PDB file of C-alpha atoms in Angstrom:
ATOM      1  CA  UNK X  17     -26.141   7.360 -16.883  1.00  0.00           C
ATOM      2  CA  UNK X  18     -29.122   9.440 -16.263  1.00  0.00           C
ATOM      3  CA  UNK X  19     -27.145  13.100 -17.369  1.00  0.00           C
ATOM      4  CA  UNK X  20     -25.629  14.280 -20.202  1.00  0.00           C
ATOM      5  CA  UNK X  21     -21.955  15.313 -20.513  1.00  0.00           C
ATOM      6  CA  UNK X  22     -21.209  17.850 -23.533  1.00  0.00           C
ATOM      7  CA  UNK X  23     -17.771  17.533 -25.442  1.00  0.00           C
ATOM      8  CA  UNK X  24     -15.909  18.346 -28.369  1.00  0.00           C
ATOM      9  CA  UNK X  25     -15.549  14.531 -29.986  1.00  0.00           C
ATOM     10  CA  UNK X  26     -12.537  16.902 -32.693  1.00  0.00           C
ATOM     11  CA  UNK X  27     -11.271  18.821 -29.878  1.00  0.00           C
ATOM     12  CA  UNK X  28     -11.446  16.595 -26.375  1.00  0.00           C
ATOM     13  CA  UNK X  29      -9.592  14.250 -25.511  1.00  0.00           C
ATOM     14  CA  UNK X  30     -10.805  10.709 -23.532  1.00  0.00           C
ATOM     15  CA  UNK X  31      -8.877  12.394 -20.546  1.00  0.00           C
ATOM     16  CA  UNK X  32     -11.580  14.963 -20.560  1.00  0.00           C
ATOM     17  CA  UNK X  33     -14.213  13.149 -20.717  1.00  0.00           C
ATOM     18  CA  UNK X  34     -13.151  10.654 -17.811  1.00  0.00           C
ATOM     19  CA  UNK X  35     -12.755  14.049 -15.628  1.00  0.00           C
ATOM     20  CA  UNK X  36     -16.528  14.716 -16.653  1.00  0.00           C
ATOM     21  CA  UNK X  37     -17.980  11.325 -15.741  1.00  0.00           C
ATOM     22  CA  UNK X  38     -16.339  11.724 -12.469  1.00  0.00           C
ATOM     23  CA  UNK X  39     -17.487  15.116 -11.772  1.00  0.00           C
ATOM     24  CA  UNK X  40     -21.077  14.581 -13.214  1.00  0.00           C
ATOM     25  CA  UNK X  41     -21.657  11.172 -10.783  1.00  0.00           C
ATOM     26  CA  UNK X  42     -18.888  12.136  -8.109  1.00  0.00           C
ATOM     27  CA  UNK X  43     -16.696   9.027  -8.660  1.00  0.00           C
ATOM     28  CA  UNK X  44     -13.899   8.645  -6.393  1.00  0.00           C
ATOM     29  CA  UNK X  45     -10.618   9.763  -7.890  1.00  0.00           C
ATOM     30  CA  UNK X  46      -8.749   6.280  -7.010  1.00  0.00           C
ATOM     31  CA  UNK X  47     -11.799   4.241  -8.999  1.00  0.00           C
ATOM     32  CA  UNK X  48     -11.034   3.653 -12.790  1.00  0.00           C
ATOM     33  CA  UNK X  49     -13.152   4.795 -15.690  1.00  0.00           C
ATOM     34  CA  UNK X  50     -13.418   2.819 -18.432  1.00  0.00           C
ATOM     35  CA  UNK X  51     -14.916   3.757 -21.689  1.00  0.00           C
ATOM     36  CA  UNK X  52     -16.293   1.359 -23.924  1.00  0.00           C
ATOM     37  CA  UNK X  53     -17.443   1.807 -27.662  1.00  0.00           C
ATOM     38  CA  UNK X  54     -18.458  -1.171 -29.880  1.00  0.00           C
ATOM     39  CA  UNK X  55     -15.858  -3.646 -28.681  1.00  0.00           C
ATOM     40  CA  UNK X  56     -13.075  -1.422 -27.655  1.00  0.00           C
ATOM     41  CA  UNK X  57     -12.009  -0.779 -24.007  1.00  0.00           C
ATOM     42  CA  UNK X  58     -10.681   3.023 -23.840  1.00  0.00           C
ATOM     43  CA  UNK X  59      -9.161   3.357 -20.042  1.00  0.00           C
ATOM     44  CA  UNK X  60      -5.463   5.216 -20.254  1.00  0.00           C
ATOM     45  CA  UNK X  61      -5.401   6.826 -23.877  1.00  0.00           C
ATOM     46  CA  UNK X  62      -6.209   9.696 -21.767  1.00  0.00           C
ATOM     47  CA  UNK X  63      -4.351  12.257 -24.992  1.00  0.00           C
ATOM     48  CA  UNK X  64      -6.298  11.036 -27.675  1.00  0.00           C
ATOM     49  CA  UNK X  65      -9.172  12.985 -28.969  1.00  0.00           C
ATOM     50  CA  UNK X  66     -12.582  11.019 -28.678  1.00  0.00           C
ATOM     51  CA  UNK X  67     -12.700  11.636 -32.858  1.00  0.00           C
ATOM     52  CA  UNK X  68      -9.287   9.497 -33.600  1.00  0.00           C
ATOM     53  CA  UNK X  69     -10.644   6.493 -31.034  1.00  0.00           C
ATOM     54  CA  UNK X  70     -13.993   6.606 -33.302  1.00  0.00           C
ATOM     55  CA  UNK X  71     -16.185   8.236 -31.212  1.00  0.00           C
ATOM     56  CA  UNK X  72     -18.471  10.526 -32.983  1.00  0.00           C
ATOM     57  CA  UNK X  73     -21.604  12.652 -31.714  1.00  0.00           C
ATOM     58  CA  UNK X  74     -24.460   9.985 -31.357  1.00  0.00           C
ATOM     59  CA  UNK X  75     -21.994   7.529 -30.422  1.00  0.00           C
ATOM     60  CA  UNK X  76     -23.761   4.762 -27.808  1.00  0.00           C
ATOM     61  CA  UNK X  77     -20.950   4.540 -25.036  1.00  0.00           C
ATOM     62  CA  UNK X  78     -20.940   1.789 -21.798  1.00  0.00           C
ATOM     63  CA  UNK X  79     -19.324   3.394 -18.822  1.00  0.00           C
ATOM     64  CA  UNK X  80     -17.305   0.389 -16.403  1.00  0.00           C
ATOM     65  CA  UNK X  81     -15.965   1.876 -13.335  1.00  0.00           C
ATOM     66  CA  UNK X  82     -14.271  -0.574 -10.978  1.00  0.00           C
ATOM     67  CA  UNK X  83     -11.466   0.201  -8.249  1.00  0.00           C
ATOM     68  CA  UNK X  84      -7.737   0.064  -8.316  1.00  0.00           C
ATOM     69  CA  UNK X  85      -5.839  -2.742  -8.094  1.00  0.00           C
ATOM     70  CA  UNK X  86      -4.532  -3.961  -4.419  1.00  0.00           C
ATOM     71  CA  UNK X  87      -2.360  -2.738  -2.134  1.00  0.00           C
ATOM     72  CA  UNK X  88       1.422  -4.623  -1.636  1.00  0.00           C
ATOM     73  CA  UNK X  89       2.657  -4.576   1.945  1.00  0.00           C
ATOM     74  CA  UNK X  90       6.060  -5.642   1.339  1.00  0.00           C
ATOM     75  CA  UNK X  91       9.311  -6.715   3.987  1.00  0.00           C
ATOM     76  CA  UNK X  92      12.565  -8.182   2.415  1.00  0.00           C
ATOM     77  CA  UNK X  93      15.249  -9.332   4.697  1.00  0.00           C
ATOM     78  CA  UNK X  94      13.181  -8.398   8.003  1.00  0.00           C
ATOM     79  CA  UNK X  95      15.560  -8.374  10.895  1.00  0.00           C
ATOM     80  CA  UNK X  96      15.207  -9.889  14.427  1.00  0.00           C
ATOM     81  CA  UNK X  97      14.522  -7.707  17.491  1.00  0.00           C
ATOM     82  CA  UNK X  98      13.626  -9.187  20.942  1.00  0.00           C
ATOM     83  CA  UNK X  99      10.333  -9.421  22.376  1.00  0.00           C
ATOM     84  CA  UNK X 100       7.284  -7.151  22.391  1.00  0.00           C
ATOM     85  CA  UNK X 101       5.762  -6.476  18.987  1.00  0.00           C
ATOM     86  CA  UNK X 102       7.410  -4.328  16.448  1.00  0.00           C
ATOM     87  CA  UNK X 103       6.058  -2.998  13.423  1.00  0.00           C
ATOM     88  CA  UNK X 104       7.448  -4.392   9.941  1.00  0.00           C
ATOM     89  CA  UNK X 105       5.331  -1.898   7.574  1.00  0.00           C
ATOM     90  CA  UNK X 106       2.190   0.092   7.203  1.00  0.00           C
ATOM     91  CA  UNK X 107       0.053   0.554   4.388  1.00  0.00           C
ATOM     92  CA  UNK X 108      -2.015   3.243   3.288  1.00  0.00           C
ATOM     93  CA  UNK X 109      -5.551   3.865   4.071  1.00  0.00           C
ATOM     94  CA  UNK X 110      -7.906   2.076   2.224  1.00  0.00           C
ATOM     95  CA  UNK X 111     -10.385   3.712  -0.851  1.00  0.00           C
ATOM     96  CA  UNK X 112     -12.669   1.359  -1.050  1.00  0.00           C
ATOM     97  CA  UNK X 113     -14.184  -1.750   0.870  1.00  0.00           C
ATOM     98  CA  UNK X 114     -11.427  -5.296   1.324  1.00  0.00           C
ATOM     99  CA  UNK X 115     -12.520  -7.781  -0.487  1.00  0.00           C
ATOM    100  CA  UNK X 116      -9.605 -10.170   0.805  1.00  0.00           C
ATOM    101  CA  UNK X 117      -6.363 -10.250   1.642  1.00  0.00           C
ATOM    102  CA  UNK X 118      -3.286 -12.612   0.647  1.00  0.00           C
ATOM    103  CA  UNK X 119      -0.067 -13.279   2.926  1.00  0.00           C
ATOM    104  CA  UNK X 120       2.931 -15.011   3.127  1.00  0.00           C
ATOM    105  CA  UNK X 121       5.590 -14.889   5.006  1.00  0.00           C
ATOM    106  CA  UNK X 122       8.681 -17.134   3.919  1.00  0.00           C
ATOM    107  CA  UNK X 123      11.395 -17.673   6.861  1.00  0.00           C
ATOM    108  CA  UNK X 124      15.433 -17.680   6.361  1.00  0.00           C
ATOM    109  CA  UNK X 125      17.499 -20.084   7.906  1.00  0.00           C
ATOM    110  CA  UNK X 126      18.357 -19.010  11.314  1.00  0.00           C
ATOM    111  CA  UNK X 127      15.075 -17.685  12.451  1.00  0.00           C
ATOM    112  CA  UNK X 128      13.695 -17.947  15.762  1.00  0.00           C
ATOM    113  CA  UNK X 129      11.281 -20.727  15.827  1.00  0.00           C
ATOM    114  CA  UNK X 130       9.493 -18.718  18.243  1.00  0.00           C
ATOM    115  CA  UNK X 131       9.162 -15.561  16.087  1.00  0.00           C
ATOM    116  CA  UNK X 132       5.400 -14.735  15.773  1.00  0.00           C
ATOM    117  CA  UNK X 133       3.601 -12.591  12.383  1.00  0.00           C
ATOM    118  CA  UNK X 134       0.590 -10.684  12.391  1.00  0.00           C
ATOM    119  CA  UNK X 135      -1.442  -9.041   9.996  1.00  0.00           C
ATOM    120  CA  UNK X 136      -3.393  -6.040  12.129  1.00  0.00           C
ATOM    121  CA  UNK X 137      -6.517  -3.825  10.569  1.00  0.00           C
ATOM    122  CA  UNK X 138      -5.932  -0.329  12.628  1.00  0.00           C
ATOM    123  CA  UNK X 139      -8.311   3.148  12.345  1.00  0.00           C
ATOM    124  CA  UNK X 140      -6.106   5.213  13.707  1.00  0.00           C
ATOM    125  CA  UNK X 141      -4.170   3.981  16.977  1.00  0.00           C
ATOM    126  CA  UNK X 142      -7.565   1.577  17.147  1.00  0.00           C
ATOM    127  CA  UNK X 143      -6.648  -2.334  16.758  1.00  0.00           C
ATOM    128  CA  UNK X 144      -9.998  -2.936  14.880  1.00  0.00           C
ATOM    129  CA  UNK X 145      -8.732  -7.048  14.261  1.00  0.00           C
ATOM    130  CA  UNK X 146      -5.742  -8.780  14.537  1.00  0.00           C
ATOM    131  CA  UNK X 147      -5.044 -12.151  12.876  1.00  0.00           C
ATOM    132  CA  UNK X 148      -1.930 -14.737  13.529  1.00  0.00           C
ATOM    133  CA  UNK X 149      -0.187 -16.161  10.356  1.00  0.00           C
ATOM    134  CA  UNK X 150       1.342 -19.476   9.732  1.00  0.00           C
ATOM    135  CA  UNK X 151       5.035 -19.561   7.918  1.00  0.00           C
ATOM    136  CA  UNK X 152       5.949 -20.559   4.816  1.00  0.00           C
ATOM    137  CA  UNK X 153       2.555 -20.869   2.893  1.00  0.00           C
ATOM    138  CA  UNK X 154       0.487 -18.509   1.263  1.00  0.00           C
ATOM    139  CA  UNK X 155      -2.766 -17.513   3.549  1.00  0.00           C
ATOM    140  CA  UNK X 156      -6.306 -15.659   2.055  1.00  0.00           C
ATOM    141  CA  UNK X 157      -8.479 -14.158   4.725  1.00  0.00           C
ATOM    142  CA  UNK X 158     -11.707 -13.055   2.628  1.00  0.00           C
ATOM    143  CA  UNK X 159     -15.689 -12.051   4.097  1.00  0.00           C
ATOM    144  CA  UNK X 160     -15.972 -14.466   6.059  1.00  0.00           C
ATOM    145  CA  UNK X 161     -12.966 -13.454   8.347  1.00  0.00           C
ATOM    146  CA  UNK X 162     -13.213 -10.095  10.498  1.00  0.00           C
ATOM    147  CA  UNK X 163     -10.261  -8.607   9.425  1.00  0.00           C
ATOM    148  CA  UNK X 164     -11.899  -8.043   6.004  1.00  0.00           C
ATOM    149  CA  UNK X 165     -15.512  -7.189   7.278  1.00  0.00           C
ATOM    150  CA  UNK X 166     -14.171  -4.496   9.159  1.00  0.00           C
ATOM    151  CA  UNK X 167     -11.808  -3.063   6.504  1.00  0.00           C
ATOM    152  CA  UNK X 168     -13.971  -0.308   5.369  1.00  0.00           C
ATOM    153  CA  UNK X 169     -11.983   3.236   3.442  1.00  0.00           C
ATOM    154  CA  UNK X 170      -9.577   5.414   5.788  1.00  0.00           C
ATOM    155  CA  UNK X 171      -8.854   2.279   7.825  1.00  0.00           C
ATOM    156  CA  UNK X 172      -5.319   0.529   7.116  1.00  0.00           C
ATOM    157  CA  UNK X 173      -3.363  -2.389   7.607  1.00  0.00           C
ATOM    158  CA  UNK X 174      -0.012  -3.339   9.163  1.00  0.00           C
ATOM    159  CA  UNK X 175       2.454  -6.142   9.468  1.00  0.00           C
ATOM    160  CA  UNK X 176       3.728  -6.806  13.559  1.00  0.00           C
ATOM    161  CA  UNK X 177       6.151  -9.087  14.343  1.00  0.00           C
ATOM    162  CA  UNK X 178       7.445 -10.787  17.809  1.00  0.00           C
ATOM    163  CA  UNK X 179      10.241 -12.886  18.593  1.00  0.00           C
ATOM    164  CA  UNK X 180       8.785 -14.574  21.856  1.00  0.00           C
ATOM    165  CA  UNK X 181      11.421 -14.788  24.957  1.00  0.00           C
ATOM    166  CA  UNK X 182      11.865 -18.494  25.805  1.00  0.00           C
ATOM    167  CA  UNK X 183      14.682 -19.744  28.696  1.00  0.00           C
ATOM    168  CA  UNK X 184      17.625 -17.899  29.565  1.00  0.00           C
ATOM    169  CA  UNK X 185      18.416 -14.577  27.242  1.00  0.00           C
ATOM    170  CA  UNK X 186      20.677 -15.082  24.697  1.00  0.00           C
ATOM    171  CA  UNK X 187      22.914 -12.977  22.847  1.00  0.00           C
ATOM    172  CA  UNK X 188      21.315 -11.860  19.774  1.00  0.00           C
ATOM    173  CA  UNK X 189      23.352 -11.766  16.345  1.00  0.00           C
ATOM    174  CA  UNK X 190      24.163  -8.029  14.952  1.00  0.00           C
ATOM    175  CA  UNK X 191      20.452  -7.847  12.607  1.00  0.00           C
ATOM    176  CA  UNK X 192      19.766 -11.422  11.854  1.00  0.00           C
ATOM    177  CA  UNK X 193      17.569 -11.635   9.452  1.00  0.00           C
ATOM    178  CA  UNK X 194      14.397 -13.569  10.163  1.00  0.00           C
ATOM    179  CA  UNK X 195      11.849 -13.489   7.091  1.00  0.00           C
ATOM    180  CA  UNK X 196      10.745 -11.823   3.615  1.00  0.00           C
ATOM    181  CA  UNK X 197       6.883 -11.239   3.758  1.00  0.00           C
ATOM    182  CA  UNK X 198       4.593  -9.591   1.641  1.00  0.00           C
ATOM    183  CA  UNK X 199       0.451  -8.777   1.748  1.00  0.00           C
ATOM    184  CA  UNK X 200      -1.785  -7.851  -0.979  1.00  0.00           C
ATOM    185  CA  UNK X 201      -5.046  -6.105   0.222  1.00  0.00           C
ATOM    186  CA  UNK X 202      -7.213  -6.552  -3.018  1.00  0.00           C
ATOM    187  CA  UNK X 203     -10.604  -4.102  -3.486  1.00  0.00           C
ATOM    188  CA  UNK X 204     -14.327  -5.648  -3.933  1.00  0.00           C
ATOM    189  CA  UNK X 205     -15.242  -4.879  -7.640  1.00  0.00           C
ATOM    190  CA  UNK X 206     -12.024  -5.232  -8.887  1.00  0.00           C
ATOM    191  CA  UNK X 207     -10.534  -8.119 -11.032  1.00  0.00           C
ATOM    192  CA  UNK X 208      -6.914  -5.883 -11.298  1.00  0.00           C
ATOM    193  CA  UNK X 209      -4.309  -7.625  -9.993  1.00  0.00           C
ATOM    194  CA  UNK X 210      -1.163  -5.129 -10.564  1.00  0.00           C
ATOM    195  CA  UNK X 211      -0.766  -3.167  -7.318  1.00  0.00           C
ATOM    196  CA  UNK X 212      -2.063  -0.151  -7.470  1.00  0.00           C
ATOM    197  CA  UNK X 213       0.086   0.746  -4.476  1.00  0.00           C
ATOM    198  CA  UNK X 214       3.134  -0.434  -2.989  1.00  0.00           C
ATOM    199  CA  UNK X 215       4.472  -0.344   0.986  1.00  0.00           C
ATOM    200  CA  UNK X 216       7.544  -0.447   2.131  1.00  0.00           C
ATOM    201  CA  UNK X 217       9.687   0.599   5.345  1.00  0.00           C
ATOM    202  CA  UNK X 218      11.912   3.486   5.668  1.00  0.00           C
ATOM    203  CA  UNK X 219      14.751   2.204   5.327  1.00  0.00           C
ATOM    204  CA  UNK X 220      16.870   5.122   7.383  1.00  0.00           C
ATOM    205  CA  UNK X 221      16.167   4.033  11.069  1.00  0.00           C
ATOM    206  CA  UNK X 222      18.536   4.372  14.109  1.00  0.00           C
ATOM    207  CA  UNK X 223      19.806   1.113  13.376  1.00  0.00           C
ATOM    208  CA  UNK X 224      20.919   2.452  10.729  1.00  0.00           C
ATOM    209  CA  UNK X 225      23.155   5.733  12.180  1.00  0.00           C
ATOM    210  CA  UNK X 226      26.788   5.030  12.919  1.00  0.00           C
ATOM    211  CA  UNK X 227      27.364   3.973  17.268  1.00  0.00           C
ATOM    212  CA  UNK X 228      29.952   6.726  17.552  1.00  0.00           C
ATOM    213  CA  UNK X 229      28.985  10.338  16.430  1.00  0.00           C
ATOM    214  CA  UNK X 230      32.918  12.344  16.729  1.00  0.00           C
ATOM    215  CA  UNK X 231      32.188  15.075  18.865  1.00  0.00           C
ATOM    216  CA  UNK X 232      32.345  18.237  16.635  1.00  0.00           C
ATOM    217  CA  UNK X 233      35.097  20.925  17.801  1.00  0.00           C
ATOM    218  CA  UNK X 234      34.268  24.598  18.055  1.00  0.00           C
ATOM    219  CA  UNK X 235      35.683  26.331  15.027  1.00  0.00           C
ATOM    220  CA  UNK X 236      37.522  30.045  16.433  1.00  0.00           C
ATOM    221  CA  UNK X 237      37.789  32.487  13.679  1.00  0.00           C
ATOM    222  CA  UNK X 238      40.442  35.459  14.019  1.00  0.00           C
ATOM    223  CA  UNK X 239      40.006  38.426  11.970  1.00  0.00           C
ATOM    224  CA  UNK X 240      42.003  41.028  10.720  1.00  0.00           C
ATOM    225  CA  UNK X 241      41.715  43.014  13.738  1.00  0.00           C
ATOM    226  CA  UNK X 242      42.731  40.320  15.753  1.00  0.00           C
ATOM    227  CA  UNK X 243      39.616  40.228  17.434  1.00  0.00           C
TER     228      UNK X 243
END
């Protein structure tokens, strides 16, 4: 590693000595250190004290850092609205550079056949790429697709949705619902596959509030005075 980092192998614990490492070499605080003496893998004993896992002073350690495990975008039971293109979830920024992405998107009986799904790489209110998904398969965008290249830390993903107007307008069932869908944005140097991170949306929206709100009635208060 090029420095030395000074601990107390009675006293400090594998916690501490993961803080060191990533203050010594400025690791990000989202990648994973992993400490590895003779054949064990140390990563989240974080309480134990480096003398009861075996390491002593002189002790030859390997230091593996690799990055979190992906990010789950995740819709269940995602309604129908009409037209335009309405967002079904964000995700968080991104730590580290995409390696790929996996969708699918699974339709309920009763969907629109005209109801379009897109998976959208945003910096800020910047549409950076947009891709169009097919239904009812599982999808992997990886380098070779710009939606990846471009995914770089602090940009973030979304799901959109549209449900296309074709012919005359048609009343639309009380929240029919149309798909469940779900994303994982996986991390280069990272063979991790529990999220690390999971999306989902609020569910308190004004669909959500009751149509009629009872007016509230003033309240008048008499005192003893009669005032």
């Amino acid at each position: 590693l090029g420095k030395a980092v000074e601990l107390e192998t009675e006293s400090d614990t594998l916690g501490e000595l993961q803080k060191a490492i990533r203050h010594h070499w400025q690791v990000h605080e989202k990648t994973i250190v992993k400490v590895v003496h003779d054949t064990s893998v140390h990563e989240s004993a974080e309480a134990e004290t480096l003398s009861a896992l075996g390491i002593e002073e002189g002790s030859h350690l390997t230091v593996i850092l690799e990055n979190p495990g992906p990010i789950l975008l995740k819709v269940q039971n995602l309604p129908c609205r009409a037209a335009d293109l309405h967002l079904a979830v964000r995700g968080g920024k991104l730590s580290h550079h995409c390696d790929r992405l996996q969708v699918e998107v699974t339709l309920k009986g009763g969907a629109p056949s005209h109801t379009e799904f897109f998976v959208t790489l945003r910096d800020g209110d910047a549409v950076l790429a947009r891709e169009q998904l097919s239904t009812d398969r599982q999808v992997t965008f990886g380098e070779e697709h710009e939606i990846v290249r471009l995914a770089k830390p602090d940009t973030f993903f979304v799901l959109e949705y549209s449900v296309a107007a074709t012919g005359p307008p048609r009343p639309v069932p009380p929240r029919p619902v149309v798909a469940d869908w779900i994303c994982l944005i996986f991390y280069v140097n990272s063979s991790i596959e529990v999220p690390s991170q999971i999306c989902e949306p609020e569910r308190r929206n004004m669909d959500d509030f009751p149509r009629r709100i009872r007016p509230v009635r003033p309240v008048r208060i008499r005192t003893r005075d009669g005032s």
